[in-house]
Short mmCIF file of C-alpha atoms and ligand atoms in Angstrom, two decimals:
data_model
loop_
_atom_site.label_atom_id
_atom_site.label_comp_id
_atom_site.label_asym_id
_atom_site.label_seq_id
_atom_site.Cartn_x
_atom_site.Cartn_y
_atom_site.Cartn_z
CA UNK A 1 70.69 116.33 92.61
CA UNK A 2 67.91 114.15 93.77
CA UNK A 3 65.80 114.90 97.23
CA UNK A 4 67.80 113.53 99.96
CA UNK A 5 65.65 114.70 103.06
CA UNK A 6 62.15 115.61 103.53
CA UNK A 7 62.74 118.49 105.78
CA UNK A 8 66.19 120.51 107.18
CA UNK A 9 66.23 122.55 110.31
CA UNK A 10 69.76 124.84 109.62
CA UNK A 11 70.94 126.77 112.39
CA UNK A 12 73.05 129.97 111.09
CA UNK A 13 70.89 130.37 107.60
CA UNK A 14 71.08 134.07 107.51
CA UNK A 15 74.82 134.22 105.40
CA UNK A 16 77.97 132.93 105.21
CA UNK A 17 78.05 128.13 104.80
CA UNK A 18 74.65 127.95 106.52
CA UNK A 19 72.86 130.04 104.17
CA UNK A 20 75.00 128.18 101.51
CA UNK A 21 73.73 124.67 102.77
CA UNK A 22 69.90 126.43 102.68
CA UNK A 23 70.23 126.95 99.22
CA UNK A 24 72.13 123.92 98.08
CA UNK A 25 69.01 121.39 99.95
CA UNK A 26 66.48 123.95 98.40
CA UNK A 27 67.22 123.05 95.21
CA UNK A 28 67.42 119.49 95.90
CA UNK A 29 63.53 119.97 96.81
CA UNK A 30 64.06 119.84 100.99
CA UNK A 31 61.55 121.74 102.62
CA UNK A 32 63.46 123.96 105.34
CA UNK A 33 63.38 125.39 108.49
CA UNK A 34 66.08 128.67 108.62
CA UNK A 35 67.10 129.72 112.01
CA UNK A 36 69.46 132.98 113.37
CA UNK A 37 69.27 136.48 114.63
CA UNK A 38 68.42 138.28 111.52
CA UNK A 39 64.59 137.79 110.64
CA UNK A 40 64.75 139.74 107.98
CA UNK A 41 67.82 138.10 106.31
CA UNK A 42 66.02 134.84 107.05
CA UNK A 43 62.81 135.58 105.41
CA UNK A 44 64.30 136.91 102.03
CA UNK A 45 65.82 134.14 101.52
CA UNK A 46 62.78 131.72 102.76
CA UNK A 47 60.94 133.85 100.11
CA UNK A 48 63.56 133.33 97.42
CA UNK A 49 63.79 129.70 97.86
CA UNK A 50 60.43 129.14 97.89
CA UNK A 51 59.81 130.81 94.64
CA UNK A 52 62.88 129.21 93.03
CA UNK A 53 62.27 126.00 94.17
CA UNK A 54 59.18 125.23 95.20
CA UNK A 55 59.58 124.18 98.76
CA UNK A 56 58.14 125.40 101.66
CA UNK A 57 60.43 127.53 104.19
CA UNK A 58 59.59 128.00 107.67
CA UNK A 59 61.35 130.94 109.60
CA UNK A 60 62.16 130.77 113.43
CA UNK A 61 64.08 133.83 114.13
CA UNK A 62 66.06 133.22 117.60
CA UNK A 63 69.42 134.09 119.43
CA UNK A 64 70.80 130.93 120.15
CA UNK A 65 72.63 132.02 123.97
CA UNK A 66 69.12 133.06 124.93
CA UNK A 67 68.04 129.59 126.77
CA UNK A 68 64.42 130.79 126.47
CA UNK A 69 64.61 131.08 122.39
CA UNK A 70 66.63 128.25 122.21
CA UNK A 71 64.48 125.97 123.80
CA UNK A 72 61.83 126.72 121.39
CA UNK A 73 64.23 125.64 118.62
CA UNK A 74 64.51 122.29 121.02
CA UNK A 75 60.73 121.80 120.75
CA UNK A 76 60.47 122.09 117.36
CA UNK A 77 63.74 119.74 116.46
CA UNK A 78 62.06 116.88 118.80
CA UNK A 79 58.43 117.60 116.96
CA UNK A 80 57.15 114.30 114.85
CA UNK A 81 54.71 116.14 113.01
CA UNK A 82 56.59 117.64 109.94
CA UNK A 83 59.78 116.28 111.41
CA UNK A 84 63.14 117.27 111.09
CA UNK A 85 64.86 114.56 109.20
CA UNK A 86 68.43 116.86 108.87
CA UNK A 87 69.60 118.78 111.85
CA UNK A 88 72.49 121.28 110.57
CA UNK A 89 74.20 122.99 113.81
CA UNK A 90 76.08 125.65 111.63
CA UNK A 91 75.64 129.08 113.72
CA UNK A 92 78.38 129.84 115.75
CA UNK A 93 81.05 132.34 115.90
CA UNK A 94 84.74 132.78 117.03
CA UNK A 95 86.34 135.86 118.46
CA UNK A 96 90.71 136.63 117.85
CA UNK A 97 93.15 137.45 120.33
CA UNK A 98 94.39 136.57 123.40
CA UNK A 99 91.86 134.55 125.69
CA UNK A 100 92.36 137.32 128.57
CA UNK A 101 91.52 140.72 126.77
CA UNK A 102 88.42 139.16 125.82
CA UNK A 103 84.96 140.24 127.46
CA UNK A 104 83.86 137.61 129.57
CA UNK A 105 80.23 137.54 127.94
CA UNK A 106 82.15 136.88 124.70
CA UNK A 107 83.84 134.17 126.44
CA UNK A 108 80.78 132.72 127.63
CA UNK A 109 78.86 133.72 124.35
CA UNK A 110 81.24 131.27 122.17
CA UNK A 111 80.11 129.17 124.56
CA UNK A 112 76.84 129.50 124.49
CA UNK A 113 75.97 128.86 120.75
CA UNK A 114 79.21 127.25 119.75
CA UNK A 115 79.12 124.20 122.46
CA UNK A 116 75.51 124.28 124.75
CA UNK A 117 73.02 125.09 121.75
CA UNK A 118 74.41 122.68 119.28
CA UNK A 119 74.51 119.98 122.41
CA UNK A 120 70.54 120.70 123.35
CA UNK A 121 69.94 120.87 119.78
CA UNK A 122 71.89 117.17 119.14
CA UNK A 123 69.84 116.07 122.31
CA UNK A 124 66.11 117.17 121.30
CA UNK A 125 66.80 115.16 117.71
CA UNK A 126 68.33 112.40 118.48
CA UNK A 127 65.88 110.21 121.04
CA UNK A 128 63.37 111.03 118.27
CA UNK A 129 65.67 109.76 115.03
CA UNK A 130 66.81 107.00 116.90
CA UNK A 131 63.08 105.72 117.92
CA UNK A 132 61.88 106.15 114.43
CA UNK A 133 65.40 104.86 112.92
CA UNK A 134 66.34 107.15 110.71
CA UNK A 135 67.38 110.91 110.33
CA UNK A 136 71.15 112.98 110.33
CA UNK A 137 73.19 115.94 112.23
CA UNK A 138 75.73 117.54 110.03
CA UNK A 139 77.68 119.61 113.01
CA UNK A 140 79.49 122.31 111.46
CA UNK A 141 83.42 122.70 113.64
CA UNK A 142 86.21 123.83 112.08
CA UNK A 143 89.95 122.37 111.31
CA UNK A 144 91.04 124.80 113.97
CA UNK A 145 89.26 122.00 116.68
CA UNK A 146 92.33 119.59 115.61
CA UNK A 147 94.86 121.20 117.96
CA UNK A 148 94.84 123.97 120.86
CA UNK A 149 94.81 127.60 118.69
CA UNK A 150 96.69 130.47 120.39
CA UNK A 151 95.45 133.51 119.22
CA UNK A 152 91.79 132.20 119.30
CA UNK A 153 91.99 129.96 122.18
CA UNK A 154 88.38 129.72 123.79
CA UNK A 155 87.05 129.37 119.76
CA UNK A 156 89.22 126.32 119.16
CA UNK A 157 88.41 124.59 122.11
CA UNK A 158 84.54 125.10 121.12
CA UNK A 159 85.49 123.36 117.86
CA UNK A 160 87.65 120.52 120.02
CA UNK A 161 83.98 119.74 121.73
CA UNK A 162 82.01 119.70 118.50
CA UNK A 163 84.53 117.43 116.70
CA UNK A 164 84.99 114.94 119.33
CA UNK A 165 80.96 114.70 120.56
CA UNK A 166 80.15 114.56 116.63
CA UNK A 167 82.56 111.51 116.22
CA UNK A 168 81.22 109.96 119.73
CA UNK A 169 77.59 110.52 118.52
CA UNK A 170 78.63 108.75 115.14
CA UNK A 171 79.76 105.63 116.95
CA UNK A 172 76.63 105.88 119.71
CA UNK A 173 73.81 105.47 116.60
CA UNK A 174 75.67 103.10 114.15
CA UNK A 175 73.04 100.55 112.91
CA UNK A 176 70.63 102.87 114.26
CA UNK A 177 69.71 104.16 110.67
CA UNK A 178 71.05 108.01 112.00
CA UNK A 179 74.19 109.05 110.93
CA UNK A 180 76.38 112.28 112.66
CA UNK A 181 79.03 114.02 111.18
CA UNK A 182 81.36 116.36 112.03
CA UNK A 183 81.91 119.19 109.10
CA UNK A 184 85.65 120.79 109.97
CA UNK A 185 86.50 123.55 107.09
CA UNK A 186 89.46 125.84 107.37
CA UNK A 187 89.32 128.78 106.00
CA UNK A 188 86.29 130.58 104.29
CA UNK A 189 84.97 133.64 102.46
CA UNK A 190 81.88 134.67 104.73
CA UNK A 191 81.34 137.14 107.60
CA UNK A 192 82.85 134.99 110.07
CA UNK A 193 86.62 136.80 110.09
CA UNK A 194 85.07 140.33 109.90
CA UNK A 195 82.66 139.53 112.78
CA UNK A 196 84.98 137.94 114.93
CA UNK A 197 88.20 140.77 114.31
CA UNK A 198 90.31 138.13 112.29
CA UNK A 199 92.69 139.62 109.82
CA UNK A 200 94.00 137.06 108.19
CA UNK A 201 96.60 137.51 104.97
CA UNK A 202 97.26 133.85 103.44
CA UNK A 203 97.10 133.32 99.56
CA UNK A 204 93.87 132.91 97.87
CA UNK A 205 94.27 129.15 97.21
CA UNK A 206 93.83 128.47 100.97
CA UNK A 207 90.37 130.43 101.16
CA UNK A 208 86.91 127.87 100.17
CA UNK A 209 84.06 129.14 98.72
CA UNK A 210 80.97 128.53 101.27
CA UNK A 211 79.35 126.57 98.95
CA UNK A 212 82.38 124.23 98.00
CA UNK A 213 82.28 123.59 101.76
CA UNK A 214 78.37 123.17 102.03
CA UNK A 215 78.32 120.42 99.58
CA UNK A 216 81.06 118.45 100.90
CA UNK A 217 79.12 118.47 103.94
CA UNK A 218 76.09 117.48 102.50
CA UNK A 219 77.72 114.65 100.54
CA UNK A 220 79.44 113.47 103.97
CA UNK A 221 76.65 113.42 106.36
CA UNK A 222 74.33 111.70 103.46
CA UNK A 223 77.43 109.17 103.02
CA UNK A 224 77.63 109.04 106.95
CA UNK A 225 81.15 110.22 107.31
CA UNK A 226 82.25 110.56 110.88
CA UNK A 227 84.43 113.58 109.60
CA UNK A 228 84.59 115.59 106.95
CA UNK A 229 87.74 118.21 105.88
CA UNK A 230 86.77 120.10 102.76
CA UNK A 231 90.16 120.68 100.84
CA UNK A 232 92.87 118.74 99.96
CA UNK A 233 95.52 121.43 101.63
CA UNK A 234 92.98 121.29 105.14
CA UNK A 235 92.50 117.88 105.19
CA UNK A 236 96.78 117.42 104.85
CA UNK A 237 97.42 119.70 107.31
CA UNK A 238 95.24 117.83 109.70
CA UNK A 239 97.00 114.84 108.77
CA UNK A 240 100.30 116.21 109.42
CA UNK A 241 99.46 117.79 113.11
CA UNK A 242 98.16 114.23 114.01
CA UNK A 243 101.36 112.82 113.15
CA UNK A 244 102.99 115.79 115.10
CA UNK A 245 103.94 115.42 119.49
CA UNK A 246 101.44 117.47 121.38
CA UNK A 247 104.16 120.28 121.97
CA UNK A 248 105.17 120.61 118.39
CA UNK A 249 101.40 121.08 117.31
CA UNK A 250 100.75 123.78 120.09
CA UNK A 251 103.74 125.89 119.35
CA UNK A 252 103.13 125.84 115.84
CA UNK A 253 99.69 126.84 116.19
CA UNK A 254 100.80 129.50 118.81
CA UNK A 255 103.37 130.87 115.68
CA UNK A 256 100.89 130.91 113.10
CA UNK A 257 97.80 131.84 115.24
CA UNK A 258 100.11 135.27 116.11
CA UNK A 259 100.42 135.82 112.42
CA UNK A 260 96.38 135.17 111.58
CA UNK A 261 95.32 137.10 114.65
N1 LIG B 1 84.40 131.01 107.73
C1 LIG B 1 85.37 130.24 108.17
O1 LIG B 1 86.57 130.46 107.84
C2 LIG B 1 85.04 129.06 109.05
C3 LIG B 1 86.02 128.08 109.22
C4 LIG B 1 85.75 126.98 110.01
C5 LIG B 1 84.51 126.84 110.62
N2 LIG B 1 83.58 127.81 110.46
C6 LIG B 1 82.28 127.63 111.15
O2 LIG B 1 81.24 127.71 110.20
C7 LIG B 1 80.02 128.06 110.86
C8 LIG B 1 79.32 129.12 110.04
O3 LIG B 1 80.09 130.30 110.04
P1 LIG B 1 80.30 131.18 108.73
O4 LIG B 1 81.72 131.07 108.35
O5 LIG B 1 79.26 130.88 107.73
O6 LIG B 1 80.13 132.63 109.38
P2 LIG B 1 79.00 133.74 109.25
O7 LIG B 1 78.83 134.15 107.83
O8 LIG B 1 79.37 134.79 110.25
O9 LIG B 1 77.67 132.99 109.72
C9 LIG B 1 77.42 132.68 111.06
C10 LIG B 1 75.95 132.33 111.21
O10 LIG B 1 75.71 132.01 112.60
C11 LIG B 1 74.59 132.77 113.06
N3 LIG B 1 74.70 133.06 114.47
C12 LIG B 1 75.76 133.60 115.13
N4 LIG B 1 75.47 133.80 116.43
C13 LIG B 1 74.18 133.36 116.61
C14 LIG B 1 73.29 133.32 117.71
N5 LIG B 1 73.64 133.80 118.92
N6 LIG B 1 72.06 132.80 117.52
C15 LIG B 1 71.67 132.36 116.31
N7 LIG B 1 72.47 132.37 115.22
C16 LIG B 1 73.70 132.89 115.37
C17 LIG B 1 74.63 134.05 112.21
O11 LIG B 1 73.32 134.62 112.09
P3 LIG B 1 72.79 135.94 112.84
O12 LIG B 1 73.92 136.90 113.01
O13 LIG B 1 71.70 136.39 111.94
O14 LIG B 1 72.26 135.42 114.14
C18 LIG B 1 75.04 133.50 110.86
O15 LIG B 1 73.93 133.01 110.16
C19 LIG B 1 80.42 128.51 112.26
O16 LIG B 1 80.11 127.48 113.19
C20 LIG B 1 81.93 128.71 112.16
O17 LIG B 1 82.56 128.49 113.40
C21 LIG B 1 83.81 128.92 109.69
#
């Protein structure tokens, strides 16, 4: 696959569809900037990459609900020396059960990196990519943003935010040479159910592979799709609850989210 961008900044490198996205634009030749928690995670795999592919790989290790660390992650989106031309807002996490048994600094952590980062983040790269007329924000939700989620309530109204600013954003910069997508996958195999205390038992067919979903993202936001839904079964159930009344969709959810949780 030919070069598409000069340089990606990925939030949420260190495993799971971030790291998958890291690897895919490596090997298309994009130099990269890998952000998350785990340094070390982060630079074994800027050391891999580099190696493999020949690109260089710059590390910012940083929690993103620390406003102090994220700002420096602002500074270095909105930099026009080695700029940024692909902003991926992948990190983010979601936490199961009932919204009220939930620590509060969960609450507000979801929050946090889910909704304020990926906002600042959107912010800091946009007045630059609009001004030089070019650039892209791949914004990684999740189908579960498509109705209210029972079960995981305060994760799937993250998602709802991401979604609906992505396809906002979209509209704001047509003709501006920047496009903004919204990435929504269902489910897939990374650490994101173990982390967050998700035990969910569906058939295999229904599970992605993190890379499956990293290049349909890459593919959309290089196409300029407001929206992407990687699967044909995730992309019909969204099609279904948007056919469905409000109440329907929420009890459904509430049914199946009790089931997943
Ligand atoms: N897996 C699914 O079924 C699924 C479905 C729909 C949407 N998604 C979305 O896909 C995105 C990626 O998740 P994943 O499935 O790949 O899960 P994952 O394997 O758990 O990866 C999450 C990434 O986010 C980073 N992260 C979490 N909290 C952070 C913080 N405070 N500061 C900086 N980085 C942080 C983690 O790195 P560190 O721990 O090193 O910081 C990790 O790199 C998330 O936005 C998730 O909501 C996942």
């Amino acid at each position: 696959m030919a070069k598409r961008w000069d340089r990606a900044l990925v939030t949420g490198a260190s495993s799971g569809i971030g790291e998958a996205i890291a690897r895919r634009l490596a090997g298309e030749g994009t130099d990269l900037v890998l952000v998350a928690r785990s340094e070390d995670r982060l630079v074994a795999l800027a050391g891999e990459l580099s190696t493999a592919h020949g690109v260089s790989v710059e590390v910012l290790a940083a929690d993103l609900a620390d406003m102090g660390q994220l700002a420096e992650i602002e500074q270095r989106v909105a930099e026009r020396e080695a700029a940024v031309d692909l902003l991926v807002n992948n990190a983010g996490f979601g936490i199961s059960g009932d919204f009220a048994g939930h620590l509060v600094e969960d609450v507000e952590g979801e929050i946090l990196v889910n909704v304020l980062a990926l906002a600042r983040l959107c912010h800091a790269a946009l007045g630059r990519m609009v001004d030089e007329g070019r650039g892209a924000i791949l914004n990684v939700s999740s189908t579960a943003s498509f109705q209210p989620m029972p079960g995981s309530a305060g994760y799937a109204s993250t998602k709802a935010y991401v979604t609906s600013l992505s396809q906002a954003l979209h509209e704001e910069v047509l003709g501006a040479g920047v496009a903004v997508t919204a990435l929504c996958p269902g489910l897939t195999r990374t650490e994101f159910q173990q982390r967050g205390g998700f035990v969910i038992e569906v058939p295999g067919l229904l599970w992605q592979r993190a890379d499956d979903v990293a290049r349909a993202g890459l593919d959309g936001v290089a196409a300029n799709h407001a929206v992407v839904i990687p699967g044909v079964h995730n992309a019909a159930t969204a099609h279904v609850v948007r056919l469905l009344p409000l109440g329907v969709a929420r009890r459904v959810a509430a049914v199946v989210g009790r089931r997943l949780g």
